[in-house]
Structure formats: structure tokens, C-alpha cells
Amino acid sequence: MFRTKRSVLVRRLWRSRAPGGEEEEEAAAGEPGAAAEARAHVCGGGRGCCPGKAGRGGRSSAGAEAELKALTHAVLKRLKERQLEGLLHAVESRGGARTPCLLLPAKADSRLGQHWYPLPVLLCKVFRWPDLRNCSEVKRLCCCESYGKAHSELVCCNPYHLSRLCELESPPPPYSRYPMDFLKPTDSQVLQEPGGRSHWCVVAYWEEKTRVGRLYSVQEPSLDIFYDLPQGNGFCLGQLNSDNKSQLVQKVRSKIGYGIQLTKEVDGVWVYNRSSYPIFIKSATLDNPDSRTLLVHKVFPGFSIKAFDYEKAYSLQRPNDHEFMQQPWTGFTVQISFVKGWGQCYTRQFISSCPCWLEVIFNNR
């Protein structure tokens, strides 16, 4: 018996599901206060975004997998062949390739057990995060057609057009505190570009204590910083000439992979971890401005974090603050380390000891 191309695509998609997707979640708690707004922006305001009341008793793992498989197949079989191909390309490339939006009816929620899931959340559960519960845990990327649209008849369900939110409310691990060690920019091009073109930040790439390559000036709202990215367009670290022969540096450099996406949005600057390994971020606007030490935040693969807040940064500019007068870029600098963290529980106390890291300097003019 011959299989149709559509059935082959559906089978390939199911085989490409995220590990652990067959495990049924326990009862979900109620929706947090900010979930309603997040639901509208992610799901298009559809019915029952968050899991409802949990059913009594648990189902076997095999039964849960069978139910999830049946539901996933039912959803995928409603897609056109072109939509299936685009979704498969996104899933198999793990977001590395540029793939189109998967626009589906916003109110087409699906029921899994006793819970109703909007299609964006369901497909993210299947292909990226099996433990995902509701829309308040994810954020749309700016490349998505549904970005910034609170209510629409169609909503994008491409799981790689969303990222997982990094929650800052959770207490950070004890290793994350360290003394302030900001570095000042040394290039005059930070303040003004040739020809008067405005930029919103510049990026420097470092290997341990040595800067590699030139400062990269950013004018576009979004920038990909990567080592090896299919269809990559942005700051390619793999093309920089480095004289560092350290095996650790070379090993970490090879793990940068898809890297990060740096995006300037209305509420601040977001960092999306596109790589397969954690990144570590330090920013003055992520923490209490009265604190004498800052926190290093660990961001897992697939997660996003608002790394910089302009309003908070301007509030840090106190004219009588001696430290600010000595280091005027302190509040406008974000440091990002690939793979390796630093702090009290690491042998690396300062970011300048990390193998591969970035310094992002924002233009406060």
C-alpha cells in the first residue's frame, strides 16, 4: 500500500517530537495574574489558553502517549502539504533555518485529557517543551507575523517562532553573585558611526582577556550572533581570525552553534538563546539598583530574557554617584558568556576568565 506524501510528512514530524513528550503532566496550577495579557499576544485570545481543572487520577504513560499521538496526528492532518513541509523544516533544523509562519485559526484549541491547549502551545509541547503549561511561559520572536498582535483570526503556530521565558522571580543559585567588573569600550566608533548613521548598540567578542575582531555596530532591530547558522545573517564569530590556541577556547567556540538573537523591542532589549548550551548574562537592569553586587543569570537553550531595560538604565545615572562618573558605561553594558559561567562556585571569578563571551554596549545618546 502506497503512502501519500502528507502521511509521510506527518509520520516524520511525530518521530521528530521532543524527548519526553509522551509523559503526561500532573494537574496544572491556576493562571498567574499576567497570563491573560501574555495569552492574548501568543494565542490570539482563543478559548481556554491555560490548562483547566485537572481530572481525577493519572493515566498510564502508554495511554498518555497514545492520546497525545492521536491529537497531534489529528492536528497535523488538517494542515496543507506546504504547511507540513515548512513545519518539518523548522523542527528538523531546530530553528536554524528561516521558516515561514504556520498560520492557523486562533480559536482552534485542542483538548488533551482534561486540559484545553491553544495550537501554538500544543505544538510547542510536542516539538520543544513537553513541560509547557500555558501561554504565559512563552514569548513570540519579532520575526513572527503574529508578533505584537493581541487579537487576530489567524495565529502563527510555528514552534520555533516562540521562545521560553526565563523567569527572574526564582531565587538564583548562590554561585551567581560576583563583584562588578565592567569593562570600558576603547574604540571611538562606539559614539558615532561614519556618515552619521545611528546605531543602538555595538558588540565586542572576547576570548578570555583578548578581544577578537572589530566592534560590530548594530542598526537593525534584530541581530543574530552565531558561530555556525544555516542561512545565517549577522555577526558570524566563525569568520573571525583568532590566535587563541587554548583547547578550552576552541571547544567552547565550537559549541556556540546557532548562538543568540539580540533584539531591540518596545520594552527593552531581549536575548534569545538559540544554541544547544546555556548562556550566562549579567546586566545592571536585571537586578536591584541598590545592590553592591550583580547577578549572573543562566539562560537555557530556547529561553529568552529581557537583558536590558532603558528606563531602568537611565534611573541608574545618578550625577553624584562617584562610580557612575568613573564608569559612565556601567549601566549601559551587558555581558554574555557562552557555555561557561563565572562566580563564587566556579574557578572563574570574572567574565574575563571565560573562554568565549560578548560585551554589548548600548548607545545612551
XYZ file of C-alpha atoms in Angstrom, residues 34 37-38 41-42 135-143 147-148 161-169 200-201 203 218 220-225 259-274 279 281-283 285-286 297 299-300 302-312 334-336 358 360 362:
77
model
C -0.078 38.375 33.995
C -2.120 39.546 28.560
C 0.505 37.012 27.516
C -0.318 38.092 22.419
C 0.732 34.465 21.954
C 0.966 30.887 27.083
C 2.363 32.962 29.938
C 5.550 30.858 29.743
C 6.429 31.733 26.139
C 7.212 34.835 24.092
C 6.929 35.451 20.384
C 10.019 36.298 18.383
C 9.976 39.506 16.379
C 10.380 37.575 13.113
C 4.326 39.326 16.914
C 2.592 42.192 18.695
C 8.765 31.381 16.261
C 8.394 31.343 20.038
C 10.853 31.234 22.913
C 10.530 30.174 26.531
C 10.536 32.995 29.071
C 13.316 32.997 31.623
C 11.672 33.616 34.999
C 13.631 36.011 37.187
C 11.330 35.589 40.184
C 21.527 51.347 19.106
C 24.401 49.161 20.301
C 29.005 44.224 20.177
C 24.095 47.337 15.090
C 18.836 46.800 12.551
C 16.304 45.966 15.306
C 17.446 42.329 15.428
C 20.893 40.740 15.231
C 21.949 37.096 15.063
C 25.297 36.370 16.741
C 24.327 31.412 19.136
C 21.927 34.098 20.278
C 19.489 36.590 18.848
C 19.693 40.150 20.161
C 16.505 42.157 19.607
C 15.540 45.727 20.443
C 11.839 45.821 21.281
C 9.427 48.356 22.743
C 10.012 47.319 26.359
C 13.783 46.821 26.119
C 16.414 44.533 24.630
C 15.796 40.778 24.615
C 18.292 37.950 24.254
C 17.119 34.621 22.821
C 19.380 31.608 23.312
C 19.299 29.716 20.004
C 24.454 31.157 28.210
C 24.116 37.067 31.303
C 24.965 39.982 33.566
C 23.101 43.271 33.310
C 18.976 46.409 34.812
C 18.189 42.813 35.789
C 21.588 34.800 35.119
C 19.588 31.160 30.340
C 18.888 27.692 28.994
C 15.343 28.006 23.752
C 14.764 30.588 26.501
C 14.552 34.387 26.261
C 15.368 37.061 28.819
C 14.913 40.835 28.798
C 18.572 41.615 29.268
C 18.340 45.383 29.176
C 15.729 47.946 30.215
C 16.321 51.521 29.038
C 14.139 53.138 31.699
C 15.945 51.313 34.498
C 25.522 43.692 29.128
C 27.979 40.799 29.248
C 27.166 37.344 27.897
C 30.321 39.054 24.394
C 27.101 44.555 24.361
C 24.192 50.327 24.278
